[in-house]
CSV table of C-alpha atoms and ligand atoms in Angstrom, one decimal:
chain,number,residue,atom,x,y,z
O,1,MET,CA,0.0,0.0,0.0
O,2,PRO,CA,1.4,3.5,-0.9
O,3,GLY,CA,1.9,5.9,2.0
O,4,GLN,CA,0.4,9.4,2.0
O,5,ILE,CA,0.6,10.8,-1.6
O,6,PRO,CA,1.4,14.4,-2.2
O,7,LEU,CA,-1.6,16.8,-2.9
O,8,ILE,CA,-2.0,20.1,-4.6
O,9,GLY,CA,-0.6,22.9,-2.5
O,10,GLU,CA,2.1,20.8,-0.9
O,11,LYS,CA,5.8,20.8,-1.7
O,12,PHE,CA,7.0,18.3,-4.2
O,13,PRO,CA,8.6,15.5,-2.2
O,14,GLU,CA,12.4,15.5,-2.2
O,15,MET,CA,14.1,12.6,-4.0
O,16,VAL,CA,17.2,11.6,-5.9
O,17,VAL,CA,16.3,9.9,-9.1
O,18,GLY,CA,18.2,8.0,-11.8
O,19,THR,CA,17.4,9.4,-15.3
O,20,SER,CA,18.4,9.0,-19.0
O,21,PHE,CA,20.4,12.3,-18.3
O,22,GLY,CA,22.0,11.0,-15.1
O,23,ARG,CA,21.2,11.5,-11.5
O,24,MET,CA,18.9,14.3,-10.6
O,25,LYS,CA,17.7,15.9,-7.4
O,26,LEU,CA,14.0,16.7,-7.3
O,27,PRO,CA,12.6,19.3,-7.0
O,28,ASP,CA,15.9,21.3,-6.3
O,29,ASP,CA,17.3,20.7,-9.8
O,30,PHE,CA,14.3,22.6,-11.3
O,31,LYS,CA,14.2,25.4,-8.6
O,32,GLY,CA,13.2,28.8,-10.2
O,33,LYS,CA,11.4,27.0,-13.1
O,34,TRP,CA,8.1,25.4,-13.5
O,35,PHE,CA,8.3,21.6,-14.2
O,36,VAL,CA,6.0,18.9,-15.5
O,37,LEU,CA,6.7,15.4,-14.3
O,38,PHE,CA,4.7,13.0,-16.4
O,39,SER,CA,4.6,9.1,-15.9
O,40,HIS,CA,3.7,6.5,-18.5
O,41,PRO,CA,2.9,2.8,-18.2
O,42,ALA,CA,5.9,1.4,-20.1
O,43,ASP,CA,8.6,2.1,-22.8
O,44,PHE,CA,8.0,0.7,-26.4
O,45,THR,CA,4.2,1.0,-26.1
O,46,PRO,CA,2.2,2.7,-28.8
O,47,VAL,CA,0.2,5.4,-26.9
O,48,CYS,CA,3.2,6.2,-24.8
O,49,THR,CA,5.2,6.7,-28.0
O,50,THR,CA,2.7,9.1,-29.4
O,51,GLU,CA,2.8,11.0,-26.1
O,52,PHE,CA,6.6,11.3,-26.1
O,53,VAL,CA,6.6,12.6,-29.7
O,54,ALA,CA,3.9,15.1,-28.7
O,55,PHE,CA,5.7,16.4,-25.6
O,56,ALA,CA,9.0,16.7,-27.7
O,57,LYS,CA,7.3,18.7,-30.5
O,58,ARG,CA,6.1,21.2,-27.9
O,59,TYR,CA,9.3,21.3,-25.9
O,60,GLU,CA,10.1,24.9,-27.1
O,61,ASP,CA,6.6,26.0,-26.1
O,62,PHE,CA,7.2,24.6,-22.6
O,63,LYS,CA,10.6,26.5,-22.6
O,64,ARG,CA,8.9,29.7,-23.3
O,65,LEU,CA,6.8,29.3,-20.3
O,66,ASN,CA,10.0,28.7,-18.2
O,67,THR,CA,9.0,25.0,-17.9
O,68,GLU,CA,11.0,21.9,-17.9
O,69,LEU,CA,9.7,18.4,-18.7
O,70,ILE,CA,10.7,15.1,-17.0
O,71,GLY,CA,9.2,11.6,-17.9
O,72,LEU,CA,9.0,8.5,-15.7
O,73,SER,CA,8.3,4.8,-15.9
O,74,VAL,CA,9.2,1.6,-14.2
O,75,ASP,CA,11.5,0.7,-16.9
O,76,SER,CA,15.2,0.8,-16.6
O,77,THR,CA,17.6,3.6,-17.9
O,78,TRP,CA,18.9,1.1,-20.6
O,79,SER,CA,15.3,0.7,-21.9
O,80,HIS,CA,14.7,4.5,-21.8
O,81,ILE,CA,17.9,5.0,-23.9
O,82,LYS,CA,16.9,2.3,-26.4
O,83,TRP,CA,13.4,3.6,-26.7
O,84,VAL,CA,14.5,7.3,-27.2
O,85,GLU,CA,17.0,6.0,-29.9
O,86,TRP,CA,14.2,4.0,-31.6
O,87,ILE,CA,12.0,7.1,-31.7
O,88,LYS,CA,14.8,9.2,-33.2
O,89,GLN,CA,15.7,6.5,-35.8
O,90,ASN,CA,12.1,5.7,-36.9
O,91,LEU,CA,10.1,8.8,-36.3
O,92,GLY,CA,12.8,11.4,-36.7
O,93,VAL,CA,12.1,13.0,-33.3
O,94,GLU,CA,14.7,13.8,-30.7
O,95,ILE,CA,13.5,13.5,-27.0
O,96,PRO,CA,15.0,16.5,-25.3
O,97,PHE,CA,14.1,15.8,-21.7
O,98,PRO,CA,15.2,13.3,-19.1
O,99,ILE,CA,13.2,10.2,-18.2
O,100,ILE,CA,13.2,8.8,-14.7
O,101,ALA,CA,14.0,5.1,-14.4
O,102,ASP,CA,12.0,3.6,-11.5
O,103,PRO,CA,12.3,-0.2,-11.8
O,104,ARG,CA,11.6,-0.7,-8.1
O,105,GLY,CA,8.6,1.6,-8.1
O,106,MET,CA,10.0,3.7,-5.3
O,107,VAL,CA,9.2,7.1,-7.0
O,108,ALA,CA,5.8,5.6,-8.2
O,109,ASP,CA,5.1,4.6,-4.6
O,110,LYS,CA,5.9,8.2,-3.3
O,111,LEU,CA,3.8,10.0,-5.9
O,112,GLY,CA,0.9,7.6,-6.0
O,113,LEU,CA,1.3,6.4,-9.6
O,114,ILE,CA,0.3,2.8,-9.2
O,115,HIS,CA,-3.6,2.5,-9.5
O,116,ALA,CA,-6.1,-0.4,-9.5
O,117,PRO,CA,-5.7,-1.6,-13.2
O,118,SER,CA,-2.0,-2.7,-12.7
O,119,ALA,CA,0.0,-3.5,-9.7
O,120,THR,CA,3.3,-2.9,-11.5
O,121,HIS,CA,2.9,-0.2,-14.1
O,122,THR,CA,2.4,3.5,-13.6
O,123,VAL,CA,-0.7,5.3,-14.8
O,124,ARG,CA,-0.4,8.4,-16.9
O,125,ALA,CA,0.0,11.1,-14.2
O,126,VAL,CA,1.0,14.7,-14.7
O,127,PHE,CA,2.4,16.8,-11.8
O,128,ILE,CA,2.6,20.5,-12.6
O,129,VAL,CA,5.1,22.1,-10.1
O,130,ASP,CA,5.8,25.9,-9.8
O,131,PRO,CA,9.2,27.6,-9.3
O,132,ASN,CA,8.8,27.4,-5.5
O,133,SER,CA,8.5,23.6,-5.8
O,134,THR,CA,4.8,23.7,-4.8
O,135,ILE,CA,2.5,21.2,-6.7
O,136,ARG,CA,-0.1,23.2,-8.5
O,137,ALA,CA,-2.0,20.5,-10.3
O,138,ILE,CA,-2.2,16.7,-10.6
O,139,LEU,CA,-3.9,14.9,-13.5
O,140,TYR,CA,-4.4,11.2,-13.8
O,141,TYR,CA,-5.2,9.4,-17.1
O,142,PRO,CA,-5.6,5.6,-17.7
O,143,ALA,CA,-3.3,3.6,-19.9
O,144,GLU,CA,-5.9,3.5,-22.9
O,145,LEU,CA,-6.1,7.4,-23.2
O,146,GLY,CA,-3.3,9.6,-24.3
O,147,ARG,CA,-2.9,13.0,-22.8
O,148,ASN,CA,-3.6,16.4,-24.5
O,149,MET,CA,-0.4,18.4,-24.2
O,150,ASP,CA,-1.9,21.6,-25.3
O,151,GLU,CA,-4.2,21.6,-22.3
O,152,ILE,CA,-1.1,21.1,-20.0
O,153,LEU,CA,0.4,24.2,-21.7
O,154,ARG,CA,-2.8,26.1,-21.3
O,155,MET,CA,-2.8,25.2,-17.6
O,156,ILE,CA,0.7,26.5,-17.1
O,157,LYS,CA,-0.1,29.8,-19.0
O,158,GLY,CA,-3.3,30.0,-16.9
O,159,PHE,CA,-1.4,29.7,-13.7
O,160,GLN,CA,1.1,32.4,-14.7
O,161,VAL,CA,-1.6,34.8,-15.8
O,162,SER,CA,-3.6,34.0,-12.5
O,163,GLU,CA,-0.6,34.9,-10.4
O,164,LYS,CA,0.4,38.0,-12.3
O,165,TYR,CA,-3.0,39.6,-12.2
O,166,GLY,CA,-4.4,38.2,-8.9
O,167,ALA,CA,-7.3,36.6,-10.7
O,168,ALA,CA,-8.9,33.1,-11.4
O,169,ILE,CA,-9.0,31.6,-14.9
O,170,PRO,CA,-12.4,30.7,-16.3
O,171,ALA,CA,-13.3,27.5,-18.3
O,172,ASN,CA,-11.7,27.3,-21.7
O,173,TRP,CA,-9.8,30.6,-21.1
O,174,PRO,CA,-9.1,32.7,-23.2
O,175,ASN,CA,-12.2,31.5,-25.1
O,176,ASN,CA,-14.7,31.4,-22.3
O,177,GLU,CA,-18.4,31.2,-23.1
O,178,ILE,CA,-19.5,33.9,-20.7
O,179,VAL,CA,-16.5,36.4,-20.1
O,180,GLY,CA,-14.4,35.8,-23.3
O,181,GLU,CA,-10.8,36.5,-22.6
O,182,ARG,CA,-11.5,38.3,-19.3
O,183,VAL,CA,-10.5,36.8,-15.9
O,184,ILE,CA,-12.4,36.2,-12.7
O,185,VAL,CA,-12.0,38.4,-9.6
O,186,PRO,CA,-11.5,36.3,-6.5
O,187,PRO,CA,-14.7,36.0,-4.4
O,188,ALA,CA,-15.4,38.7,-1.8
O,189,THR,CA,-14.9,37.6,1.9
O,190,THR,CA,-16.7,40.4,3.7
O,191,VAL,CA,-19.9,42.3,3.2
O,192,LYS,CA,-18.0,45.5,2.6
O,193,GLU,CA,-15.8,43.8,-0.1
O,194,ALA,CA,-19.0,42.3,-1.7
O,195,GLU,CA,-20.4,45.8,-2.1
O,196,GLU,CA,-17.1,47.2,-3.4
O,197,ARG,CA,-17.0,44.5,-6.0
O,198,LEU,CA,-20.2,45.6,-7.7
O,199,LYS,CA,-18.8,49.3,-7.8
O,200,THR,CA,-15.3,48.4,-9.1
O,201,TYR,CA,-15.8,45.5,-11.7
O,202,GLU,CA,-18.2,44.2,-14.2
O,203,CYS,CA,-20.3,41.7,-12.4
O,204,PHE,CA,-23.2,39.3,-13.0
O,205,ASP,CA,-23.5,39.4,-9.1
O,206,TRP,CA,-21.1,40.4,-6.3
O,207,TRP,CA,-19.7,36.8,-6.3
O,208,LEU,CA,-19.3,36.6,-10.1
O,209,CYS,CA,-17.1,39.6,-11.2
O,210,HIS,CA,-14.6,39.7,-14.0
O,211,LYS,CA,-11.9,42.0,-15.3
O,212,GLU,CA,-9.6,42.6,-18.2
O,213,VAL,CA,-6.1,41.5,-18.4
O,214,PRO,CA,-3.9,43.4,-20.9
O,215,LYS,CA,-5.1,42.7,-24.4
O,216,GLU,CA,-1.6,41.4,-25.4
O,217,GLU,CA,-1.7,39.0,-22.6
O,218,ALA,CA,-4.9,37.2,-23.6
O,219,GLU,CA,-3.8,37.7,-27.3
O,220,GLU,CA,-0.5,36.0,-26.5
O,221,ALA,CA,-2.3,33.1,-24.7
O,222,ARG,CA,-4.8,32.7,-27.8
O,223,LYS,CA,-2.0,32.9,-30.4
O,224,PHE,CA,0.1,30.5,-28.4
O,225,LEU,CA,-2.7,27.9,-28.1
O,226,GLU,CA,-3.7,28.4,-31.8
O,227,ARG,CA,0.0,28.0,-32.9
O,228,VAL,CA,0.4,25.0,-30.8
O,229,ALA,CA,-2.8,23.4,-32.2
O,230,LYS,CA,-1.7,24.2,-35.8
O,231,GLN,CA,1.7,22.7,-35.1
O,232,ALA,CA,0.1,19.5,-34.0
O,233,LYS,CA,-1.6,19.0,-37.5
U,1,BEZ,C1,0.3,2.1,-24.7
U,1,BEZ,O1,1.0,3.2,-24.5
U,1,BEZ,O2,-0.1,2.0,-25.9
U,1,BEZ,C2,-0.3,1.3,-23.6
U,1,BEZ,C3,0.6,1.1,-22.4
U,1,BEZ,C4,0.0,0.2,-21.5
U,1,BEZ,C5,-1.2,-0.3,-21.6
U,1,BEZ,C6,-1.9,-0.1,-22.7
U,1,BEZ,C7,-1.5,0.8,-23.7
């Protein structure tokens, strides 16, 4: 049975890991940057291969968001090296990020990556970690469903805009159905604040107020998403 698994808002657990790029200390080696740790069930499997290519094709987009990538599976470093070699030779795609080898499942155990369908192989998990090593989001996907990397990029961009402007990010931002590219003002916590909200912002009610972010910020986010979507074609 796994112990307590880390949750959103907690610090990413400290660990030394063996990777295809050598030993790394997490989260310290990524201090000052965002990072995405993603696990997959096994090397040399079809959906995982499509995911690796998709992550690699967006590597520069992640870099532009000050974000590093790191993969993980229960396979050995040798297997990772051979798989990455196969991807380069057969699909013409270089994998530019390290992959953690976790053959004894110690990292998987720490992060809660073994779920009911398999006692030995990790699910497709995504941990988004901020520059202060705080876990900001955790996603879990099953073996039969590959992830959407553009959504992971949108999430990181959303976190960065949220922090910069002290706002929350609505559904499907920057193409939200109600407020468009505007962002949500955090809910009032006092009666006085609730009254102020209605005077200061555009609101549907005091608990649903929204504000502009600089046009270029939303535009950049939209262009970024559209460009990434186009690249994927
Ligand atoms: C795949 O990546 O294709 C895969 C991996 C494990 C189980 C099923 C599918």
